[in-house]
Amino acid sequence: MAAGFVALAGTMALPGGAKSETLGQALAWAYEHSGLLEQNRALLRAADEDVAQAVAGLRPIINWTADITRNFGKNRTTNLINTTRNTSFSTGVTLELLLFDFGQTRFQIDAAKETVLATRQSLRSIEQQVLLRAVAAFYDVQRNREFVSLRQNNLRLLRQELRAARDRFEVGEVTRTDVAQAEARVASTQGELAQAQGSLAQAIEEYVAVVGQPPGALQSPRQLPNLSGGIETSKNIAVRNHPDILEAQRRVASAELTILAADAAMKPRFTAQGTLGISEDLEGSDYGRSGSVGLNMRAPIYQGGLLSSAKRQAQAQRDAARGNLHVVRHAVVQDVGNAFAILQSARVVREASQEQVRAAQVAFRGVREEATLGARTTLDVLNAEQELLDARSNLISADVDVAIAAYQVLAAIGELTAKDLNLNVQTYDPAAYYNLVKDAPVPLSRQGQQLDRVLKSLGRQ
């Protein structure tokens, strides 16, 4: 589905030489500012480390040991008591290498990899949430700015009507009632203006929280996303592409592998072992070296039901993951249908609002002309003007609702990401860190040193 977002990245000149802030710029700033994205990127890196830790199970395990022992005692020989004391020191190196475990470690590695892929999709889903919130904040500021401007203009007109009513009252053309009606409408509009200004202040606070800076002169994109594919095509795309579904599928795969690992844990485990050590009597001249190499097989006989319980638990988690996939799939399809329904409704409301504005303008002009001829009262003029104001407010909201609904459709499909929108940002590469750690590098290795530099650049050390 083509998104048609060329206009997102550009800027348009405003009167006075100032440049507007486009929706694309706001989304890019939100992408770079989001602490929620940073949090989930860190969680992804933590999941990457699970793969490294599982891979380490196939590597040799080398440890060194050291101990110092003080021995003392008494021995009775005939009528004499001999006191013995000596201090010994020993140190050594032990090595253990897994030879065969019926695939348990391999299954754990593959399960960890599936979890990494699932976490990547979770990050995509969070990214969509962040960008959709930024879209809503962008358009909400625009809506409330237009509301404030509309209320200000209306208040200006009402004050003119009030002055005219007072002038006409002075010459006896209208009654005191007409003046009071105009005064009441001015007071009501002043309250509505204060409410609109309060709503604008809240919208600006939301924009700052999401985007990271106050809004400037906002410029909407010239065209909304291309959603010509229709609802059924969009549902099919969502089933294949939505990050929530892809994440759920990976969770099922990981759970399946965890069952295989739990089953392999019930089988024998073969390892190679080696030791090398030295010992010395610190109070004598004894000195010795020792070493050994051997093969070891270990198999569980009875562990109190632990292994069987672990397998049953893995099976239950697999069943839960399958159930979740079923739920998520239906929820995603429903979300696409709901998003299209909201978009279609918003479009119809916008068309009706456009017609309402047109008719209200004609009615207002007619009532005002009739009022100058004495055929209409001041209240008739005020009511006609209020209807026009309401119609214009409805049209402003309808335009914003259509725009937000279009991006909600994109999010429901799974295409509201920085990459899909072609935002002018350095997108986060979820595979970059994984490629550095997947082989479990040690700190002194070349790859380990490169990883240290990456961590320092992330500000994690």
CSV table of C-alpha atoms in Angstrom, one decimal:
chain,number,residue,atom,x,y,z
A,1,MET,CA,0.0,0.0,0.0
A,2,ALA,CA,1.6,3.3,-1.1
A,3,ALA,CA,1.7,5.8,1.7
A,4,GLY,CA,2.3,9.0,-0.4
A,5,PHE,CA,4.3,10.9,2.2
A,6,VAL,CA,6.5,13.1,0.0
A,7,ALA,CA,5.0,16.2,1.5
A,8,LEU,CA,5.9,15.1,5.0
A,9,ALA,CA,9.6,16.0,4.7
A,10,GLY,CA,9.3,19.4,3.1
A,11,THR,CA,8.7,22.9,4.4
A,12,MET,CA,6.5,25.6,3.0
A,13,ALA,CA,7.2,29.3,3.2
A,14,LEU,CA,4.9,31.4,5.4
A,15,PRO,CA,4.2,35.2,5.2
A,16,GLY,CA,7.1,37.2,6.6
A,17,GLY,CA,9.7,34.7,5.5
A,18,ALA,CA,9.1,32.3,8.5
A,19,LYS,CA,9.2,28.6,7.8
A,20,SER,CA,6.4,26.3,9.0
A,21,GLU,CA,6.9,23.1,11.0
A,22,THR,CA,5.6,20.2,8.9
A,23,LEU,CA,4.0,17.1,10.3
A,24,GLY,CA,7.1,15.2,9.1
A,25,GLN,CA,9.4,17.4,11.1
A,26,ALA,CA,7.2,16.9,14.2
A,27,LEU,CA,7.2,13.2,13.8
A,28,ALA,CA,10.9,13.1,13.3
A,29,TRP,CA,11.4,15.1,16.5
A,30,ALA,CA,9.0,12.9,18.4
A,31,TYR,CA,11.0,9.8,17.2
A,32,GLU,CA,14.3,11.3,18.4
A,33,HIS,CA,12.8,12.6,21.7
A,34,SER,CA,10.8,9.6,22.9
A,35,GLY,CA,12.0,8.1,26.1
A,36,LEU,CA,9.6,5.3,25.6
A,37,LEU,CA,11.5,4.3,22.5
A,38,GLU,CA,14.8,4.5,24.3
A,39,GLN,CA,13.4,2.3,27.1
A,40,ASN,CA,12.2,-0.4,24.7
A,41,ARG,CA,15.5,-0.3,22.7
A,42,ALA,CA,17.3,-1.1,25.9
A,43,LEU,CA,14.9,-3.9,26.5
A,44,LEU,CA,15.7,-5.2,23.0
A,45,ARG,CA,19.4,-5.1,23.8
A,46,ALA,CA,18.7,-7.0,27.0
A,47,ALA,CA,16.9,-9.7,24.9
A,48,ASP,CA,19.9,-9.8,22.6
A,49,GLU,CA,22.1,-10.6,25.6
A,50,ASP,CA,19.9,-13.7,26.3
A,51,VAL,CA,21.2,-15.1,23.0
A,52,ALA,CA,24.8,-14.4,24.0
A,53,GLN,CA,24.3,-16.1,27.4
A,54,ALA,CA,22.7,-19.1,25.8
A,55,VAL,CA,25.6,-19.4,23.2
A,56,ALA,CA,28.0,-19.3,26.1
A,57,GLY,CA,26.7,-22.7,27.2
A,58,LEU,CA,28.5,-24.2,24.2
A,59,ARG,CA,31.8,-22.7,25.1
A,60,PRO,CA,34.5,-24.0,27.4
A,61,ILE,CA,34.0,-23.0,31.1
A,62,ILE,CA,37.3,-22.2,32.7
A,63,ASN,CA,37.7,-21.2,36.4
A,64,TRP,CA,40.6,-20.8,38.7
A,65,THR,CA,40.6,-21.7,42.3
A,66,ALA,CA,42.9,-20.9,45.2
A,67,ASP,CA,42.8,-21.9,48.9
A,68,ILE,CA,45.0,-21.7,51.9
A,69,THR,CA,44.5,-24.2,54.8
A,70,ARG,CA,45.8,-24.3,58.3
A,71,ASN,CA,46.0,-27.8,59.8
A,72,PHE,CA,46.5,-28.5,63.5
A,73,GLY,CA,46.0,-31.4,66.0
A,74,LYS,CA,47.5,-33.5,68.8
A,75,ASN,CA,48.7,-37.1,68.7
A,76,ARG,CA,49.4,-39.3,71.7
A,77,THR,CA,52.4,-41.6,71.4
A,78,THR,CA,53.1,-43.7,74.5
A,79,ASN,CA,53.5,-41.1,77.2
A,80,LEU,CA,54.2,-38.1,74.9
A,81,ILE,CA,51.8,-35.7,73.3
A,82,ASN,CA,52.9,-34.4,69.8
A,83,THR,CA,51.4,-31.2,68.5
A,84,THR,CA,51.3,-30.8,64.7
A,85,ARG,CA,50.7,-27.6,62.8
A,86,ASN,CA,51.1,-26.9,59.1
A,87,THR,CA,49.8,-24.5,56.5
A,88,SER,CA,49.3,-25.5,52.9
A,89,PHE,CA,48.4,-23.4,49.8
A,90,SER,CA,46.9,-24.8,46.6
A,91,THR,CA,45.7,-23.2,43.3
A,92,GLY,CA,44.5,-24.6,40.0
A,93,VAL,CA,42.5,-24.3,36.9
A,94,THR,CA,39.4,-26.3,36.0
A,95,LEU,CA,37.9,-26.7,32.6
A,96,GLU,CA,34.5,-28.0,31.5
A,97,LEU,CA,33.2,-28.4,28.0
A,98,LEU,CA,29.8,-29.5,26.9
A,99,LEU,CA,29.9,-32.4,24.4
A,100,PHE,CA,26.3,-33.4,24.0
A,101,ASP,CA,23.1,-32.6,25.8
A,102,PHE,CA,20.5,-33.9,23.3
A,103,GLY,CA,20.1,-30.4,21.9
A,104,GLN,CA,19.0,-28.6,25.1
A,105,THR,CA,21.4,-25.7,24.7
A,106,ARG,CA,20.7,-25.4,21.0
A,107,PHE,CA,17.0,-25.2,21.7
A,108,GLN,CA,17.6,-22.5,24.3
A,109,ILE,CA,19.7,-20.5,21.8
A,110,ASP,CA,16.9,-20.8,19.2
A,111,ALA,CA,14.3,-19.8,21.7
A,112,ALA,CA,16.3,-16.8,22.7
A,113,LYS,CA,16.6,-15.8,19.1
A,114,GLU,CA,12.8,-16.0,18.6
A,115,THR,CA,12.4,-13.9,21.7
A,116,VAL,CA,14.7,-11.3,20.1
A,117,LEU,CA,12.7,-11.2,16.9
A,118,ALA,CA,9.5,-10.9,19.0
A,119,THR,CA,11.0,-8.0,21.0
A,120,ARG,CA,11.9,-6.2,17.7
A,121,GLN,CA,8.3,-6.3,16.7
A,122,SER,CA,7.3,-5.0,20.1
A,123,LEU,CA,9.6,-2.1,19.4
A,124,ARG,CA,7.9,-1.5,16.1
A,125,SER,CA,4.6,-1.4,17.9
A,126,ILE,CA,5.8,1.1,20.4
A,127,GLU,CA,7.2,3.2,17.6
A,128,GLN,CA,3.7,3.3,16.0
A,129,GLN,CA,2.2,4.4,19.3
A,130,VAL,CA,4.7,7.2,19.7
A,131,LEU,CA,4.2,8.5,16.1
A,132,LEU,CA,0.4,8.2,16.3
A,133,ARG,CA,0.4,10.2,19.5
A,134,ALA,CA,2.6,12.8,17.8
A,135,VAL,CA,0.1,13.0,14.9
A,136,ALA,CA,-2.8,13.6,17.3
A,137,ALA,CA,-0.8,16.2,19.2
A,138,PHE,CA,0.1,18.0,16.0
A,139,TYR,CA,-3.5,18.2,14.7
A,140,ASP,CA,-4.9,19.0,18.1
A,141,VAL,CA,-2.7,22.1,18.4
A,142,GLN,CA,-3.9,23.1,14.9
A,143,ARG,CA,-7.6,22.5,15.8
A,144,ASN,CA,-7.4,24.5,19.1
A,145,ARG,CA,-5.5,27.4,17.5
A,146,GLU,CA,-8.2,27.7,14.9
A,147,PHE,CA,-10.9,27.5,17.6
A,148,VAL,CA,-9.2,30.3,19.4
A,149,SER,CA,-8.9,32.4,16.3
A,150,LEU,CA,-12.6,31.7,15.4
A,151,ARG,CA,-13.7,32.7,18.9
A,152,GLN,CA,-11.6,35.9,18.8
A,153,ASN,CA,-13.1,36.9,15.4
A,154,ASN,CA,-16.6,36.1,16.7
A,155,LEU,CA,-16.1,38.1,19.8
A,156,ARG,CA,-14.9,41.0,17.7
A,157,LEU,CA,-18.1,40.8,15.5
A,158,LEU,CA,-20.3,40.5,18.6
A,159,ARG,CA,-18.8,43.6,20.1
A,160,GLN,CA,-19.6,45.5,16.9
A,161,GLU,CA,-23.1,44.1,17.0
A,162,LEU,CA,-23.4,45.3,20.6
A,163,ARG,CA,-22.2,48.8,19.7
A,164,ALA,CA,-24.6,48.9,16.9
A,165,ALA,CA,-27.5,47.8,19.1
A,166,ARG,CA,-26.6,50.5,21.7
A,167,ASP,CA,-26.5,53.1,18.9
A,168,ARG,CA,-29.9,52.0,17.6
A,169,PHE,CA,-31.3,52.0,21.1
A,170,GLU,CA,-30.2,55.6,21.6
A,171,VAL,CA,-32.2,56.6,18.5
A,172,GLY,CA,-35.2,54.4,19.5
A,173,GLU,CA,-34.9,51.8,16.7
A,174,VAL,CA,-34.5,48.8,19.2
A,175,THR,CA,-35.5,48.2,22.8
A,176,ARG,CA,-33.4,47.6,25.8
A,177,THR,CA,-34.1,43.9,25.4
A,178,ASP,CA,-32.1,43.9,22.2
A,179,VAL,CA,-29.1,45.5,23.9
A,180,ALA,CA,-29.3,43.0,26.7
A,181,GLN,CA,-29.4,40.1,24.3
A,182,ALA,CA,-26.2,41.4,22.6
A,183,GLU,CA,-24.5,41.9,25.9
A,184,ALA,CA,-25.4,38.3,27.0
A,185,ARG,CA,-24.0,36.9,23.8
A,186,VAL,CA,-20.7,38.9,24.2
A,187,ALA,CA,-20.3,37.6,27.7
A,188,SER,CA,-21.0,34.0,26.6
A,189,THR,CA,-18.5,34.2,23.8
A,190,GLN,CA,-15.9,35.6,26.2
A,191,GLY,CA,-16.3,32.5,28.3
A,192,GLU,CA,-16.1,30.3,25.2
A,193,LEU,CA,-12.9,32.0,24.2
A,194,ALA,CA,-11.4,31.4,27.6
A,195,GLN,CA,-12.3,27.7,27.3
A,196,ALA,CA,-10.7,27.5,23.9
A,197,GLN,CA,-7.5,29.2,25.1
A,198,GLY,CA,-7.4,26.7,28.0
A,199,SER,CA,-7.8,23.8,25.6
A,200,LEU,CA,-5.0,25.2,23.4
A,201,ALA,CA,-2.7,25.5,26.4
A,202,GLN,CA,-3.3,21.8,27.2
A,203,ALA,CA,-2.8,20.8,23.5
A,204,ILE,CA,0.5,22.7,23.5
A,205,GLU,CA,1.6,20.9,26.7
A,206,GLU,CA,0.8,17.5,25.1
A,207,TYR,CA,2.8,18.6,22.0
A,208,VAL,CA,5.8,19.5,24.0
A,209,ALA,CA,5.6,16.2,26.0
A,210,VAL,CA,5.5,14.2,22.7
A,211,VAL,CA,7.7,16.2,20.4
A,212,GLY,CA,10.1,17.7,22.9
A,213,GLN,CA,9.7,21.4,21.9
A,214,PRO,CA,6.9,24.0,21.7
A,215,PRO,CA,5.0,24.1,18.4
A,216,GLY,CA,5.8,26.8,15.9
A,217,ALA,CA,3.7,27.6,12.8
A,218,LEU,CA,2.3,24.2,11.9
A,219,GLN,CA,1.7,23.2,8.3
A,220,SER,CA,-0.3,20.1,7.5
A,221,PRO,CA,0.8,17.8,4.7
A,222,ARG,CA,-0.6,18.6,1.3
A,223,GLN,CA,-2.1,15.2,1.0
A,224,LEU,CA,-3.2,12.5,3.5
A,225,PRO,CA,-2.0,8.9,3.3
A,226,ASN,CA,-3.1,6.9,0.2
A,227,LEU,CA,-5.6,4.4,1.5
A,228,SER,CA,-7.1,3.5,-1.9
A,229,GLY,CA,-6.5,-0.3,-1.3
A,230,GLY,CA,-9.8,-0.6,0.6
A,231,ILE,CA,-10.7,-2.3,3.9
A,232,GLU,CA,-10.3,-6.0,2.8
A,233,THR,CA,-6.9,-5.4,1.3
A,234,SER,CA,-5.8,-3.5,4.4
A,235,LYS,CA,-6.9,-6.3,6.6
A,236,ASN,CA,-4.8,-8.8,4.6
A,237,ILE,CA,-1.8,-6.4,4.8
A,238,ALA,CA,-2.3,-6.1,8.6
A,239,VAL,CA,-2.5,-9.8,9.1
A,240,ARG,CA,0.9,-10.2,7.3
A,241,ASN,CA,2.6,-7.1,8.5
A,242,HIS,CA,1.3,-5.8,11.8
A,243,PRO,CA,4.0,-5.9,14.5
A,244,ASP,CA,1.6,-7.2,17.2
A,245,ILE,CA,0.8,-10.3,15.1
A,246,LEU,CA,4.4,-10.9,14.1
A,247,GLU,CA,5.4,-10.6,17.8
A,248,ALA,CA,2.8,-13.1,18.8
A,249,GLN,CA,3.9,-15.5,16.2
A,250,ARG,CA,7.5,-15.3,17.4
A,251,ARG,CA,6.3,-15.9,21.0
A,252,VAL,CA,4.7,-19.1,19.9
A,253,ALA,CA,7.8,-20.3,18.2
A,254,SER,CA,9.9,-19.5,21.2
A,255,ALA,CA,7.5,-21.4,23.5
A,256,GLU,CA,7.7,-24.4,21.2
A,257,LEU,CA,11.5,-24.4,21.4
A,258,THR,CA,11.3,-24.0,25.2
A,259,ILE,CA,9.3,-27.3,25.4
A,260,LEU,CA,12.0,-29.1,23.4
A,261,ALA,CA,14.7,-27.7,25.7
A,262,ALA,CA,12.7,-28.8,28.8
A,263,ASP,CA,12.3,-32.3,27.3
A,264,ALA,CA,16.1,-32.5,26.5
A,265,ALA,CA,16.8,-31.5,30.2
A,266,MET,CA,15.5,-34.9,31.2
A,267,LYS,CA,18.1,-36.8,29.2
A,268,PRO,CA,21.8,-37.4,29.9
A,269,ARG,CA,24.4,-34.7,29.6
A,270,PHE,CA,28.0,-35.4,28.4
A,271,THR,CA,30.9,-33.1,29.3
A,272,ALA,CA,34.7,-33.2,29.1
A,273,GLN,CA,36.5,-32.0,32.3
A,274,GLY,CA,40.1,-31.2,33.0
A,275,THR,CA,42.0,-29.9,36.0
A,276,LEU,CA,45.5,-28.6,36.6
A,277,GLY,CA,46.8,-27.6,40.0
A,278,ILE,CA,49.7,-27.0,42.3
A,279,SER,CA,50.0,-27.3,46.1
A,280,GLU,CA,52.7,-26.3,48.6
A,281,ASP,CA,53.3,-26.8,52.3
A,282,LEU,CA,54.2,-23.2,53.5
A,283,GLU,CA,56.0,-24.5,56.6
A,284,GLY,CA,57.9,-27.3,54.9
A,285,SER,CA,59.4,-28.2,51.6
A,286,ASP,CA,56.6,-30.2,50.1
A,287,TYR,CA,55.6,-29.0,46.7
A,288,GLY,CA,53.4,-30.9,44.2
A,289,ARG,CA,51.6,-30.6,40.9
A,290,SER,CA,48.5,-32.5,39.8
A,291,GLY,CA,46.2,-32.7,36.8
A,292,SER,CA,43.4,-34.8,35.4
A,293,VAL,CA,41.3,-35.2,32.2
A,294,GLY,CA,38.1,-37.1,32.0
A,295,LEU,CA,34.7,-37.5,30.4
A,296,ASN,CA,31.6,-37.2,32.5
A,297,MET,CA,28.0,-38.3,31.9
A,298,ARG,CA,25.3,-37.0,34.2
A,299,ALA,CA,21.6,-38.0,33.9
A,300,PRO,CA,18.7,-37.1,36.3
A,301,ILE,CA,17.1,-39.9,38.2
A,302,TYR,CA,14.9,-38.0,40.7
A,303,GLN,CA,14.7,-34.3,41.3
A,304,GLY,CA,11.4,-34.2,43.1
A,305,GLY,CA,9.3,-33.7,40.0
A,306,LEU,CA,11.1,-30.4,39.0
A,307,LEU,CA,11.9,-31.4,35.4
A,308,SER,CA,8.4,-32.7,34.7
A,309,SER,CA,6.9,-29.6,36.2
A,310,ALA,CA,9.2,-27.4,34.0
A,311,LYS,CA,8.0,-29.2,30.9
A,312,ARG,CA,4.4,-28.9,31.8
A,313,GLN,CA,4.9,-25.2,32.5
A,314,ALA,CA,6.5,-24.8,29.1
A,315,GLN,CA,3.6,-26.5,27.4
A,316,ALA,CA,1.1,-24.3,29.2
A,317,GLN,CA,3.0,-21.2,28.2
A,318,ARG,CA,3.0,-22.5,24.6
A,319,ASP,CA,-0.8,-22.9,24.8
A,320,ALA,CA,-1.1,-19.4,26.2
A,321,ALA,CA,1.0,-18.0,23.4
A,322,ARG,CA,-1.2,-19.7,20.8
A,323,GLY,CA,-4.3,-18.3,22.5
A,324,ASN,CA,-2.7,-14.9,22.5
A,325,LEU,CA,-1.9,-15.1,18.8
A,326,HIS,CA,-5.6,-15.9,18.1
A,327,VAL,CA,-6.7,-13.0,20.2
A,328,VAL,CA,-4.2,-10.6,18.6
A,329,ARG,CA,-5.1,-11.6,15.1
A,330,HIS,CA,-8.7,-10.9,15.6
A,331,ALA,CA,-8.0,-7.6,17.5
A,332,VAL,CA,-5.8,-6.4,14.6
A,333,VAL,CA,-8.4,-7.2,12.0
A,334,GLN,CA,-11.1,-5.5,14.1
A,335,ASP,CA,-8.9,-2.4,14.6
A,336,VAL,CA,-8.5,-2.1,10.8
A,337,GLY,CA,-12.3,-2.3,10.4
A,338,ASN,CA,-12.9,0.2,13.2
A,339,ALA,CA,-10.3,2.6,11.8
A,340,PHE,CA,-11.9,2.5,8.3
A,341,ALA,CA,-15.3,3.0,9.9
A,342,ILE,CA,-14.1,6.0,11.8
A,343,LEU,CA,-12.4,7.4,8.7
A,344,GLN,CA,-15.5,7.0,6.6
A,345,SER,CA,-17.7,8.6,9.2
A,346,ALA,CA,-15.3,11.5,9.6
A,347,ARG,CA,-15.3,12.0,5.8
A,348,VAL,CA,-19.2,12.1,5.8
A,349,VAL,CA,-19.2,14.5,8.7
A,350,ARG,CA,-16.7,16.7,6.9
A,351,GLU,CA,-18.9,16.9,3.8
A,352,ALA,CA,-22.0,17.7,5.9
A,353,SER,CA,-20.0,20.3,7.8
A,354,GLN,CA,-19.0,22.0,4.5
A,355,GLU,CA,-22.6,22.1,3.4
A,356,GLN,CA,-23.6,23.4,6.9
A,357,VAL,CA,-21.1,26.2,6.6
A,358,ARG,CA,-22.3,27.2,3.1
A,359,ALA,CA,-25.9,27.3,4.2
A,360,ALA,CA,-25.2,29.1,7.5
A,361,GLN,CA,-23.2,31.8,5.6
A,362,VAL,CA,-26.1,32.4,3.3
A,363,ALA,CA,-28.6,32.4,6.2
A,364,PHE,CA,-26.5,34.8,8.2
A,365,ARG,CA,-26.1,37.3,5.3
A,366,GLY,CA,-29.8,37.2,4.7
A,367,VAL,CA,-30.8,37.7,8.3
A,368,ARG,CA,-28.4,40.5,8.7
A,369,GLU,CA,-29.8,42.3,5.6
A,370,GLU,CA,-33.4,41.7,6.8
A,371,ALA,CA,-32.5,43.1,10.2
A,372,THR,CA,-31.3,46.4,8.6
A,373,LEU,CA,-34.8,46.7,7.0
A,374,GLY,CA,-36.4,46.0,10.4
A,375,ALA,CA,-37.8,42.6,9.4
A,376,ARG,CA,-35.5,40.7,11.8
A,377,THR,CA,-34.6,41.3,15.5
A,378,THR,CA,-31.2,41.5,17.1
A,379,LEU,CA,-31.8,38.1,18.5
A,380,ASP,CA,-32.3,36.7,15.0
A,381,VAL,CA,-29.0,38.1,13.9
A,382,LEU,CA,-27.2,36.7,17.0
A,383,ASN,CA,-28.7,33.3,16.5
A,384,ALA,CA,-27.8,33.2,12.8
A,385,GLU,CA,-24.2,34.3,13.7
A,386,GLN,CA,-24.0,31.6,16.4
A,387,GLU,CA,-25.2,28.9,13.9
A,388,LEU,CA,-22.4,30.0,11.5
A,389,LEU,CA,-19.9,29.9,14.3
A,390,ASP,CA,-21.0,26.4,15.2
A,391,ALA,CA,-20.8,25.3,11.6
A,392,ARG,CA,-17.3,26.6,11.2
A,393,SER,CA,-16.2,24.9,14.4
A,394,ASN,CA,-17.7,21.6,13.2
A,395,LEU,CA,-15.8,21.9,10.0
A,396,ILE,CA,-12.5,22.5,11.7
A,397,SER,CA,-13.0,19.5,13.9
A,398,ALA,CA,-14.1,17.4,11.0
A,399,ASP,CA,-11.0,18.2,9.0
A,400,VAL,CA,-8.8,17.3,11.9
A,401,ASP,CA,-10.8,14.1,12.6
A,402,VAL,CA,-10.3,13.0,9.0
A,403,ALA,CA,-6.6,13.5,9.1
A,404,ILE,CA,-6.1,11.7,12.4
A,405,ALA,CA,-8.4,8.9,11.3
A,406,ALA,CA,-6.2,8.4,8.2
A,407,TYR,CA,-3.1,7.9,10.3
A,408,GLN,CA,-5.0,5.6,12.6
A,409,VAL,CA,-5.7,3.4,9.6
A,410,LEU,CA,-2.0,3.3,8.8
A,411,ALA,CA,-1.2,2.3,12.4
A,412,ALA,CA,-3.9,-0.4,12.3
A,413,ILE,CA,-2.3,-1.8,9.2
A,414,GLY,CA,1.2,-1.6,10.7
A,415,GLU,CA,2.7,1.0,8.4
A,416,LEU,CA,3.1,4.0,10.7
A,417,THR,CA,6.8,3.8,11.3
A,418,ALA,CA,9.7,6.1,10.6
A,419,LYS,CA,10.8,3.9,7.7
A,420,ASP,CA,7.3,3.7,6.2
A,421,LEU,CA,6.8,7.5,6.5
A,422,ASN,CA,10.3,8.2,5.1
A,423,LEU,CA,11.1,10.5,8.0
A,424,ASN,CA,14.3,12.5,7.9
A,425,VAL,CA,15.9,10.7,10.9
A,426,GLN,CA,18.6,8.2,11.7
A,427,THR,CA,16.5,5.2,12.3
A,428,TYR,CA,17.5,2.7,15.0
A,429,ASP,CA,18.9,-0.5,13.6
A,430,PRO,CA,17.7,-3.3,15.8
A,431,ALA,CA,20.2,-5.8,14.3
A,432,ALA,CA,23.3,-3.7,14.9
A,433,TYR,CA,23.7,-4.5,18.6
A,434,TYR,CA,22.6,-8.1,18.1
A,435,ASN,CA,25.3,-8.7,15.5
A,436,LEU,CA,27.9,-7.5,18.0
A,437,VAL,CA,26.7,-9.7,20.9
A,438,LYS,CA,25.2,-12.8,19.3
A,439,ASP,CA,28.6,-14.7,19.4
A,440,ALA,CA,29.1,-13.8,23.1
A,441,PRO,CA,32.4,-11.9,22.7
A,442,VAL,CA,34.7,-11.5,25.7
A,443,PRO,CA,35.9,-8.1,26.7
A,444,LEU,CA,39.5,-8.5,25.5
A,445,SER,CA,38.5,-9.6,22.0
A,446,ARG,CA,38.4,-7.3,19.1
A,447,GLN,CA,34.6,-7.6,18.9
A,448,GLY,CA,34.3,-7.1,22.6
A,449,GLN,CA,36.3,-3.8,22.4
A,450,GLN,CA,34.0,-2.7,19.5
A,451,LEU,CA,31.0,-3.5,21.7
A,452,ASP,CA,32.5,-1.4,24.6
A,453,ARG,CA,32.8,1.6,22.2
A,454,VAL,CA,29.1,1.2,21.2
A,455,LEU,CA,28.0,1.0,24.8
A,456,LYS,CA,30.0,4.2,25.6
A,457,SER,CA,28.4,6.0,22.7
A,458,LEU,CA,25.0,4.9,24.1
A,459,GLY,CA,25.9,6.4,27.4
A,460,ARG,CA,25.5,3.1,29.2
A,461,GLN,CA,29.0,3.0,30.8
